[in-house]
GROMACS .gro file of C-alpha atoms in nm:
model
  341
    1MET     CA    1   4.469   0.486  -0.807
    2LYS     CA    2   4.624   0.796  -0.952
    3LEU     CA    3   4.431   1.116  -1.021
    4MET     CA    4   4.499   1.284  -1.356
    5LYS     CA    5   4.356   1.561  -1.568
    6THR     CA    6   4.130   1.396  -1.821
    7GLU     CA    7   4.310   1.557  -2.117
    8ASP     CA    8   4.636   1.397  -1.998
    9ALA     CA    9   4.492   1.045  -1.951
   10ILE     CA   10   4.518   0.919  -2.310
   11GLY     CA   11   4.657   0.565  -2.306
   12GLN     CA   12   4.583   0.512  -1.936
   13VAL     CA   13   4.359   0.236  -1.793
   14LEU     CA   14   4.033   0.329  -1.620
   15CYS     CA   15   4.009   0.184  -1.270
   16HIS     CA   16   3.631   0.220  -1.237
   17ASP     CA   17   3.319   0.242  -1.447
   18ILE     CA   18   3.215   0.587  -1.573
   19THR     CA   19   2.839   0.635  -1.547
   20GLN     CA   20   2.635   0.845  -1.786
   21ILE     CA   21   2.289   0.961  -1.677
   22ILE     CA   22   2.036   1.083  -1.932
   23PRO     CA   23   1.711   1.152  -1.738
   24GLY     CA   24   1.429   0.931  -1.855
   25VAL     CA   25   1.658   0.750  -2.100
   26THR     CA   26   1.950   0.571  -1.937
   27LYS     CA   27   2.179   0.534  -1.639
   28ASP     CA   28   2.463   0.309  -1.742
   29ALA     CA   29   2.838   0.290  -1.778
   30VAL     CA   30   2.961   0.476  -2.082
   31PHE     CA   31   3.309   0.331  -2.017
   32ARG     CA   32   3.391   0.019  -1.817
   33LYS     CA   33   3.672  -0.053  -1.577
   34GLY     CA   34   3.981  -0.159  -1.772
   35HIS     CA   35   3.902   0.061  -2.073
   36ILE     CA   36   4.209   0.218  -2.232
   37ILE     CA   37   4.138   0.587  -2.282
   38THR     CA   38   4.171   0.720  -2.637
   39GLU     CA   39   4.179   1.073  -2.770
   40GLU     CA   40   3.820   1.029  -2.896
   41ASP     CA   41   3.705   0.947  -2.541
   42ILE     CA   42   3.811   1.282  -2.396
   43PRO     CA   43   3.504   1.487  -2.510
   44VAL     CA   44   3.270   1.213  -2.383
   45LEU     CA   45   3.441   1.206  -2.044
   46LEU     CA   46   3.419   1.583  -2.017
   47SER     CA   47   3.051   1.574  -2.112
   48VAL     CA   48   2.976   1.357  -1.807
   49GLY     CA   49   3.160   1.595  -1.575
   50LYS     CA   50   3.495   1.418  -1.556
   51GLU     CA   51   3.758   1.693  -1.576
   52HIS     CA   52   3.981   1.473  -1.362
   53ILE     CA   53   3.989   1.097  -1.367
   54TYR     CA   54   4.133   0.808  -1.169
   55ILE     CA   55   4.356   0.568  -1.355
   56TRP     CA   56   4.476   0.236  -1.228
   57GLU     CA   57   4.807   0.194  -1.051
   58LYS     CA   58   4.857  -0.164  -0.938
   59ASP     CA   59   4.910  -0.201  -0.563
   60GLU     CA   60   4.956  -0.548  -0.416
   61HIS     CA   61   4.796  -0.436  -0.089
   62MET     CA   62   4.474  -0.305  -0.243
   63LEU     CA   63   4.176  -0.451  -0.427
   64HIS     CA   64   3.965  -0.283  -0.691
   65GLU     CA   65   3.594  -0.242  -0.606
   66ASN     CA   66   3.486  -0.513  -0.851
   67GLU     CA   67   3.733  -0.767  -0.715
   68ALA     CA   68   3.621  -0.690  -0.361
   69ALA     CA   69   3.255  -0.716  -0.462
   70GLN     CA   70   3.320  -1.071  -0.581
   71ILE     CA   71   3.446  -1.152  -0.232
   72LEU     CA   72   3.132  -1.003  -0.076
   73TYR     CA   73   2.916  -1.218  -0.301
   74ALA     CA   74   3.111  -1.529  -0.200
   75MET     CA   75   3.031  -1.443   0.163
   76CYS     CA   76   2.659  -1.430   0.078
   77GLY     CA   77   2.610  -1.678  -0.202
   78ASN     CA   78   2.484  -2.027  -0.132
   79GLU     CA   79   2.287  -2.306  -0.300
   80HIS     CA   80   1.981  -2.205  -0.504
   81MET     CA   81   2.108  -1.854  -0.584
   82HIS     CA   82   2.338  -1.683  -0.833
   83PRO     CA   83   2.513  -1.346  -0.876
   84SER     CA   84   2.431  -1.067  -1.115
   85GLU     CA   85   2.701  -0.920  -1.333
   86VAL     CA   86   2.938  -0.705  -1.131
   87LYS     CA   87   2.878  -0.341  -1.209
   88GLU     CA   88   3.032  -0.033  -1.047
   89GLY     CA   89   3.143  -0.242  -0.752
   90LYS     CA   90   2.795  -0.388  -0.700
   91ILE     CA   91   2.669  -0.746  -0.719
   92GLU     CA   92   2.313  -0.858  -0.654
   93VAL     CA   93   2.215  -1.203  -0.526
   94ILE     CA   94   1.928  -1.365  -0.721
   95ALA     CA   95   1.706  -1.660  -0.619
   96ASP     CA   96   1.716  -1.972  -0.839
   97CYS     CA   97   1.395  -2.120  -0.695
   98ASP     CA   98   1.095  -2.044  -0.477
   99GLY     CA   99   1.195  -2.076  -0.115
  100LEU     CA  100   1.233  -1.945   0.237
  101LEU     CA  101   1.512  -1.692   0.282
  102LYS     CA  102   1.722  -1.725   0.597
  103ILE     CA  103   1.968  -1.458   0.714
  104ASP     CA  104   2.253  -1.498   0.960
  105ARG     CA  105   2.194  -1.163   1.127
  106GLU     CA  106   2.503  -1.167   1.347
  107LYS     CA  107   2.734  -1.221   1.051
  108LEU     CA  108   2.552  -0.956   0.850
  109LYS     CA  109   2.591  -0.704   1.131
  110LYS     CA  110   2.960  -0.782   1.178
  111VAL     CA  111   3.045  -0.745   0.809
  112ASN     CA  112   2.854  -0.417   0.775
  113GLY     CA  113   3.024  -0.295   1.092
  114LEU     CA  114   3.370  -0.323   0.936
  115GLY     CA  115   3.311  -0.015   0.723
  116GLU     CA  116   3.380   0.060   0.354
  117MET     CA  117   3.160  -0.232   0.249
  118MET     CA  118   2.789  -0.312   0.268
  119ILE     CA  119   2.545  -0.599   0.228
  120ALA     CA  120   2.172  -0.519   0.224
  121THR     CA  121   1.921  -0.805   0.228
  122ARG     CA  122   1.550  -0.875   0.238
  123HIS     CA  123   1.406  -0.967   0.576
  124GLY     CA  124   1.486  -1.321   0.684
  125ASN     CA  125   1.216  -1.587   0.719
  126THR     CA  126   1.024  -1.453   0.420
  127CYS     CA  127   0.914  -1.635   0.105
  128VAL     CA  128   1.076  -1.545  -0.224
  129LYS     CA  129   1.011  -1.645  -0.583
  130GLU     CA  130   1.257  -1.765  -0.843
  131GLY     CA  131   1.426  -1.459  -0.992
  132ASP     CA  132   1.370  -1.239  -0.686
  133LYS     CA  133   1.651  -1.020  -0.561
  134LEU     CA  134   1.774  -1.148  -0.223
  135ALA     CA  135   2.055  -0.906  -0.143
  136GLY     CA  136   2.280  -0.636  -0.284
  137THR     CA  137   2.649  -0.595  -0.206
  138ARG     CA  138   2.885  -0.308  -0.264
  139ILE     CA  139   3.228  -0.177  -0.180
  140ILE     CA  140   3.198   0.191  -0.085
  141PRO     CA  141   3.537   0.328  -0.205
  142LEU     CA  142   3.693   0.254  -0.543
  143VAL     CA  143   3.966   0.045  -0.382
  144ILE     CA  144   3.989  -0.128  -0.046
  145GLU     CA  145   4.264  -0.289   0.158
  146LYS     CA  146   4.308  -0.662   0.102
  147GLU     CA  147   4.355  -0.702   0.478
  148LYS     CA  148   4.010  -0.559   0.547
  149MET     CA  149   3.851  -0.800   0.300
  150GLU     CA  150   4.033  -1.087   0.470
  151ARG     CA  151   3.876  -0.981   0.800
  152ALA     CA  152   3.536  -0.980   0.635
  153LYS     CA  153   3.592  -1.327   0.489
  154ALA     CA  154   3.688  -1.457   0.835
  155VAL     CA  155   3.340  -1.365   0.964
  156CYS     CA  156   3.189  -1.613   0.717
  157GLN     CA  157   3.451  -1.886   0.730
  158ASP     CA  158   3.200  -2.137   0.872
  159GLY     CA  159   2.922  -2.060   0.624
  160PRO     CA  160   2.762  -1.782   0.416
  161ILE     CA  161   2.522  -1.515   0.534
  162LEU     CA  162   2.229  -1.627   0.316
  163THR     CA  163   2.044  -1.957   0.295
  164LEU     CA  164   1.753  -2.032   0.062
  165LYS     CA  165   1.547  -2.332   0.166
  166PRO     CA  166   1.325  -2.469  -0.113
  167LEU     CA  167   0.956  -2.511  -0.028
  168HIS     CA  168   0.813  -2.863  -0.040
  169GLY     CA  169   0.456  -2.933  -0.142
  170LYS     CA  170   0.355  -3.152   0.151
  171LYS     CA  171   0.078  -3.405   0.203
  172VAL     CA  172  -0.156  -3.236   0.448
  173ALA     CA  173  -0.426  -3.360   0.686
  174ILE     CA  174  -0.704  -3.127   0.803
  175LEU     CA  175  -0.899  -3.222   1.115
  176THR     CA  176  -1.207  -3.005   1.157
  177THR     CA  177  -1.327  -2.999   1.518
  178GLY     CA  178  -1.635  -2.869   1.694
  179SER     CA  179  -1.979  -3.007   1.781
  180GLU     CA  180  -2.150  -2.732   1.580
  181VAL     CA  181  -1.986  -2.854   1.259
  182TYR     CA  182  -1.994  -3.224   1.350
  183HIS     CA  183  -2.371  -3.217   1.405
  184GLY     CA  184  -2.433  -3.007   1.093
  185ARG     CA  185  -2.558  -2.701   1.280
  186ILE     CA  186  -2.323  -2.479   1.079
  187GLU     CA  187  -2.130  -2.524   0.757
  188ASP     CA  188  -1.757  -2.594   0.769
  189LYS     CA  189  -1.609  -2.275   0.626
  190PHE     CA  190  -1.263  -2.330   0.774
  191THR     CA  191  -1.146  -2.615   0.552
  192PRO     CA  192  -1.204  -2.432   0.218
  193VAL     CA  193  -0.990  -2.140   0.342
  194LEU     CA  194  -0.704  -2.374   0.429
  195VAL     CA  195  -0.732  -2.562   0.101
  196GLU     CA  196  -0.696  -2.235  -0.092
  197LYS     CA  197  -0.392  -2.129   0.111
  198LEU     CA  198  -0.230  -2.468   0.067
  199LYS     CA  199  -0.284  -2.456  -0.311
  200GLU     CA  200  -0.051  -2.156  -0.324
  201TYR     CA  201   0.228  -2.391  -0.214
  202ASN     CA  202   0.135  -2.698  -0.421
  203CYS     CA  203   0.026  -2.895  -0.116
  204GLU     CA  204  -0.215  -3.189  -0.139
  205MET     CA  205  -0.488  -3.258   0.118
  206ILE     CA  206  -0.486  -3.636   0.164
  207PHE     CA  207  -0.696  -3.658   0.480
  208HIS     CA  208  -1.001  -3.468   0.608
  209GLU     CA  209  -1.239  -3.561   0.887
  210VAL     CA  210  -1.483  -3.371   1.109
  211TYR     CA  211  -1.476  -3.445   1.482
  212ASP     CA  212  -1.700  -3.374   1.778
  213ASP     CA  213  -1.547  -3.212   2.087
  214ASP     CA  214  -1.393  -3.545   2.186
  215HIS     CA  215  -1.022  -3.524   2.261
  216GLU     CA  216  -0.967  -3.898   2.232
  217ALA     CA  217  -1.120  -3.907   1.885
  218ILE     CA  218  -0.914  -3.606   1.774
  219THR     CA  219  -0.594  -3.765   1.907
  220LYS     CA  220  -0.676  -4.087   1.720
  221GLY     CA  221  -0.749  -3.885   1.405
  222CYS     CA  222  -0.410  -3.712   1.418
  223LEU     CA  223  -0.229  -4.043   1.448
  224GLN     CA  224  -0.443  -4.203   1.178
  225ALA     CA  225  -0.363  -3.915   0.938
  226ILE     CA  226   0.009  -3.959   0.999
  227GLU     CA  227  -0.018  -4.334   0.940
  228GLN     CA  228  -0.180  -4.253   0.605
  229GLY     CA  229   0.117  -4.040   0.502
  230ALA     CA  230   0.036  -3.689   0.624
  231GLU     CA  231   0.347  -3.473   0.652
  232LEU     CA  232   0.164  -3.179   0.810
  233VAL     CA  233  -0.143  -3.203   1.035
  234LEU     CA  234  -0.372  -2.902   1.079
  235CYS     CA  235  -0.642  -2.905   1.349
  236THR     CA  236  -0.903  -2.632   1.316
  237GLY     CA  237  -1.118  -2.494   1.595
  238GLY     CA  238  -1.140  -2.582   1.963
  239MET     CA  239  -0.836  -2.369   2.050
  240SER     CA  240  -0.974  -2.134   2.315
  241VAL     CA  241  -1.008  -2.189   2.690
  242ASP     CA  242  -1.378  -2.283   2.683
  243PRO     CA  243  -1.460  -2.613   2.860
  244ASP     CA  244  -1.567  -2.776   2.533
  245ASP     CA  245  -1.250  -2.683   2.345
  246LYS     CA  246  -1.042  -3.000   2.351
  247THR     CA  247  -0.797  -2.959   2.060
  248PRO     CA  248  -0.486  -2.861   2.263
  249LEU     CA  249  -0.532  -3.163   2.492
  250ALA     CA  250  -0.587  -3.390   2.193
  251ILE     CA  251  -0.265  -3.274   2.025
  252LYS     CA  252  -0.068  -3.312   2.350
  253ASN     CA  253  -0.193  -3.668   2.389
  254THR     CA  254  -0.046  -3.770   2.053
  255GLY     CA  255   0.291  -3.758   2.223
  256ALA     CA  256   0.405  -3.470   2.004
  257ARG     CA  257   0.661  -3.229   2.151
  258MET     CA  258   0.480  -2.909   2.237
  259VAL     CA  259   0.665  -2.598   2.122
  260SER     CA  260   0.411  -2.336   2.220
  261TYR     CA  261   0.044  -2.291   2.293
  262GLY     CA  262  -0.006  -1.923   2.226
  263ALA     CA  263   0.190  -1.668   2.021
  264PRO     CA  264   0.228  -1.287   2.051
  265VAL     CA  265   0.052  -1.232   1.718
  266LEU     CA  266  -0.282  -1.072   1.639
  267PRO     CA  267  -0.467  -1.231   1.468
  268GLY     CA  268  -0.347  -1.569   1.595
  269ALA     CA  269  -0.283  -1.554   1.969
  270MET     CA  270  -0.426  -1.904   2.034
  271PHE     CA  271  -0.191  -2.073   1.785
  272LEU     CA  272  -0.044  -2.410   1.888
  273LEU     CA  273   0.267  -2.569   1.741
  274SER     CA  274   0.404  -2.916   1.811
  275TYR     CA  275   0.625  -3.171   1.637
  276TYR     CA  276   0.542  -3.540   1.621
  277ARG     CA  277   0.854  -3.755   1.629
  278GLU     CA  278   1.049  -3.431   1.576
  279LYS     CA  279   0.963  -3.405   1.207
  280ILE     CA  280   0.586  -3.387   1.148
  281PRO     CA  281   0.422  -3.062   1.261
  282ILE     CA  282   0.084  -3.093   1.430
  283VAL     CA  283  -0.068  -2.745   1.441
  284GLY     CA  284  -0.371  -2.607   1.621
  285LEU     CA  285  -0.525  -2.318   1.428
  286PRO     CA  286  -0.746  -2.059   1.602
  287GLY     CA  287  -1.070  -1.942   1.443
  288CYS     CA  288  -0.921  -1.615   1.314
  289VAL     CA  289  -0.745  -1.809   1.036
  290MET     CA  290  -1.090  -1.871   0.888
  291TYR     CA  291  -1.186  -1.505   0.844
  292ALA     CA  292  -0.883  -1.275   0.879
  293LYS     CA  293  -0.683  -1.186   0.568
  294ARG     CA  294  -0.348  -1.264   0.727
  295THR     CA  295  -0.267  -1.439   1.054
  296ILE     CA  296  -0.001  -1.635   1.238
  297PHE     CA  297  -0.069  -1.920   0.994
  298ASP     CA  298   0.061  -1.712   0.700
  299LEU     CA  299   0.382  -1.649   0.893
  300ALA     CA  300   0.437  -2.008   1.003
  301LEU     CA  301   0.328  -2.203   0.694
  302PRO     CA  302   0.631  -2.125   0.470
  303ARG     CA  303   0.867  -2.231   0.746
  304LEU     CA  304   0.677  -2.554   0.801
  305LEU     CA  305   0.690  -2.629   0.429
  306ALA     CA  306   1.065  -2.554   0.414
  307ASP     CA  307   1.130  -2.796   0.703
  308ASP     CA  308   1.267  -2.501   0.899
  309GLU     CA  309   1.208  -2.579   1.266
  310ILE     CA  310   1.031  -2.304   1.461
  311THR     CA  311   1.136  -2.256   1.823
  312ALA     CA  312   0.950  -2.108   2.117
  313GLU     CA  313   1.209  -1.828   2.131
  314GLU     CA  314   1.138  -1.735   1.770
  315LEU     CA  315   0.765  -1.729   1.831
  316ALA     CA  316   0.823  -1.503   2.132
  317ALA     CA  317   1.022  -1.264   1.911
  318LEU     CA  318   0.714  -1.210   1.692
  319GLY     CA  319   0.578  -0.972   1.955
  320GLU     CA  320   0.754  -0.689   1.770
  321GLY     CA  321   0.577  -0.673   1.435
  322GLY     CA  322   0.316  -0.930   1.531
  323LEU     CA  323   0.026  -0.684   1.516
  324CYS     CA  324  -0.158  -0.690   1.183
  325LEU     CA  325  -0.312  -0.349   1.110
  326ASN     CA  326  -0.593  -0.494   0.898
  327CYS     CA  327  -0.528  -0.242   0.622
  328PRO     CA  328  -0.819  -0.179   0.382
  329VAL     CA  329  -0.594  -0.300   0.101
  330CYS     CA  330  -0.372  -0.584   0.220
  331THR     CA  331  -0.012  -0.556   0.093
  332TYR     CA  332   0.131  -0.852   0.285
  333PRO     CA  333   0.412  -0.960   0.268
  334ASN     CA  334   0.522  -0.608   0.170
  335CYS     CA  335   0.448  -0.471   0.515
  336GLY     CA  336   0.577  -0.494   0.872
  337PHE     CA  337   0.355  -0.784   0.980
  338GLY     CA  338   0.561  -1.073   1.110
  339LYS     CA  339   0.902  -0.916   1.052
  340GLY     CA  340   1.009  -0.973   1.413
  341TRP     CA  341   1.164  -1.317   1.366
   0.00000   0.00000   0.00000
């Protein structure tokens, strides 16, 4: 770049956008990068405070902010997303479908640690809708060394920073357990809650049975549901340590791989997660899912529907942010609940 007095810049090429701000009316570029300055442009440039202006001098070792921003997008962009128009060295990443956003945090930290460039994203492991903004990228100076951008690209040589996993409307089985429901002493109020939550994700309940506190019957029910095509099995109730609570034993006896019985989340500490034949989740849901606004189930369900395997280490990481504050007006997911993984 070369700095010139604005009055002397007629015929020169702008190397960056010139922004005009009219409060309450507009904030936009009055001149774009690449514009050739005319005599008529001088009063306009002066009116937006540009007594001096940068014009473009080509340097083979440097990149303009917009060219560098395209590189940053390429380091983020992946399937099911697209870029916004580049503007003032900024590009936003937009979702093409509903899905689960995944972030490679180590790559993100390394790129932002290089300096003179930035990528800001939503939290990872959160649901997004088609058209949502996933990330914003920007080069800080007007020009940046090509060598620095090459170092940034090297961080992402084995894959981009962002991944968007589409959600799949699964066939779901609900096994309601507990002698009090089985014998009709109380009404089953758990299943309707789950059905409503599943509707949000276009899931279909294909199997529902009520079981006494009989672990053999519950085990058989889980396997029967899977034989009938269930892609996700939800067992409600019987998750505490009382002698009559048999659901954890029943799930274990299916032969499913147990990931965790218990999670550092409130509400939801007695949550159980397992995988049958490594692909079909069998989940034990504690009673809080029936009455609390948001629980561990709201955190885990999108990942289960995106076929995004949940590990014991990830569940352990939920301790930070795993406390729901039970706000009078629930703003989830626009809050800190569950942002630890």
